[in-house]
Amino acid sequence: MSYEDGEQLLHLVIGGELKDLDRPEFADLAHVDFVGAYPSYRAAYDAWKGAAQRTVDNARMRYFIIHAHRLLDPKDGQA
């Protein structure tokens, strides 16, 4: 079954203040913002965009979409 056939996907949206804008390393892991977990890229993208827009005044604040289904897919040898 392919992802297009309706297989469940898992996308995580997280963000936080970065130490350095050239690297995705958070300044303080205790303050990472977990926006949510989403079953589709579209839903995750909408959440990511909303979170990013709320923090537009903080130049060091960044949000990311993590394709967790790729990390957990046993077909890819990941567990």
mmCIF file of C-alpha atoms in Angstrom:
data_model
loop_
_atom_site.group_PDB
_atom_site.id
_atom_site.type_symbol
_atom_site.label_atom_id
_atom_site.label_comp_id
_atom_site.label_asym_id
_atom_site.label_seq_id
_atom_site.Cartn_x
_atom_site.Cartn_y
_atom_site.Cartn_z
ATOM 1 C CA MET A 1 0.000 0.000 0.000
ATOM 2 C CA SER A 2 1.388 3.425 -0.871
ATOM 3 C CA TYR A 3 0.866 6.613 1.098
ATOM 4 C CA GLU A 4 -1.442 7.830 -1.654
ATOM 5 C CA ASP A 5 -3.732 4.836 -1.002
ATOM 6 C CA GLY A 6 -4.696 6.239 2.377
ATOM 7 C CA GLU A 7 -1.997 4.781 4.612
ATOM 8 C CA GLN A 8 -1.742 6.716 7.860
ATOM 9 C CA LEU A 9 0.913 9.432 7.902
ATOM 10 C CA LEU A 10 2.314 11.252 10.896
ATOM 11 C CA HIS A 11 3.668 14.785 10.675
ATOM 12 C CA LEU A 12 4.893 16.639 13.760
ATOM 13 C CA VAL A 13 5.144 20.422 13.894
ATOM 14 C CA ILE A 14 7.595 21.861 16.412
ATOM 15 C CA GLY A 15 9.426 25.122 16.815
ATOM 16 C CA GLY A 16 11.539 27.226 19.038
ATOM 17 C CA GLU A 17 14.213 29.832 19.247
ATOM 18 C CA LEU A 18 17.414 28.829 17.460
ATOM 19 C CA LYS A 19 20.960 29.358 18.736
ATOM 20 C CA ASP A 20 22.212 30.138 15.241
ATOM 21 C CA LEU A 21 20.062 30.841 12.183
ATOM 22 C CA ASP A 22 22.349 28.714 10.011
ATOM 23 C CA ARG A 23 21.746 25.507 12.014
ATOM 24 C CA PRO A 24 18.571 23.846 13.335
ATOM 25 C CA GLU A 25 19.773 23.803 16.954
ATOM 26 C CA PHE A 26 17.367 25.099 19.582
ATOM 27 C CA ALA A 27 18.561 27.605 22.178
ATOM 28 C CA ASP A 28 16.655 25.815 24.961
ATOM 29 C CA LEU A 29 15.029 22.401 24.498
ATOM 30 C CA ALA A 30 12.859 23.036 27.558
ATOM 31 C CA HIS A 31 11.080 25.740 25.568
ATOM 32 C CA VAL A 32 10.439 23.877 22.309
ATOM 33 C CA ASP A 33 6.890 24.551 21.141
ATOM 34 C CA PHE A 34 5.039 21.369 20.166
ATOM 35 C CA VAL A 35 2.334 22.631 17.831
ATOM 36 C CA GLY A 36 0.797 19.249 17.107
ATOM 37 C CA ALA A 37 0.672 15.927 15.270
ATOM 38 C CA TYR A 38 -1.147 15.768 11.937
ATOM 39 C CA PRO A 39 -2.283 12.970 9.601
ATOM 40 C CA SER A 40 -1.499 14.833 6.373
ATOM 41 C CA TYR A 41 1.158 17.155 5.064
ATOM 42 C CA ARG A 42 -1.518 19.721 4.184
ATOM 43 C CA ALA A 43 -2.777 19.898 7.777
ATOM 44 C CA ALA A 44 0.803 20.054 9.106
ATOM 45 C CA TYR A 45 1.678 22.808 6.636
ATOM 46 C CA ASP A 46 -1.321 24.879 7.705
ATOM 47 C CA ALA A 47 -0.327 24.491 11.383
ATOM 48 C CA TRP A 48 3.312 25.316 10.575
ATOM 49 C CA LYS A 49 2.314 28.436 8.664
ATOM 50 C CA GLY A 50 0.026 29.635 11.457
ATOM 51 C CA ALA A 51 2.710 29.132 14.110
ATOM 52 C CA ALA A 52 5.326 30.869 11.981
ATOM 53 C CA GLN A 53 3.033 33.842 11.384
ATOM 54 C CA ARG A 54 2.362 34.204 15.127
ATOM 55 C CA THR A 55 6.095 34.558 15.794
ATOM 56 C CA VAL A 56 7.081 36.731 12.829
ATOM 57 C CA ASP A 57 8.443 39.409 15.186
ATOM 58 C CA ASN A 58 11.113 37.032 16.594
ATOM 59 C CA ALA A 59 13.865 36.541 14.004
ATOM 60 C CA ARG A 60 15.329 33.507 15.818
ATOM 61 C CA MET A 61 12.044 31.629 16.110
ATOM 62 C CA ARG A 62 11.634 28.808 13.577
ATOM 63 C CA TYR A 63 9.106 26.035 13.050
ATOM 64 C CA PHE A 64 9.663 22.691 11.355
ATOM 65 C CA ILE A 65 7.566 19.872 9.925
ATOM 66 C CA ILE A 66 8.937 16.454 10.822
ATOM 67 C CA HIS A 67 7.790 13.605 8.591
ATOM 68 C CA ALA A 68 7.637 11.104 11.449
ATOM 69 C CA HIS A 69 6.055 8.399 9.280
ATOM 70 C CA ARG A 70 9.347 8.211 7.372
ATOM 71 C CA LEU A 71 11.241 7.634 10.609
ATOM 72 C CA LEU A 72 8.872 4.906 11.798
ATOM 73 C CA ASP A 73 8.348 3.005 8.545
ATOM 74 C CA PRO A 74 9.552 -0.606 8.944
ATOM 75 C CA LYS A 75 9.773 -0.956 5.133
ATOM 76 C CA ASP A 76 12.658 1.516 5.255
ATOM 77 C CA GLY A 77 14.470 -0.383 7.980
ATOM 78 C CA GLN A 78 13.664 2.237 10.600
ATOM 79 C CA ALA A 79 12.060 1.441 13.929
#
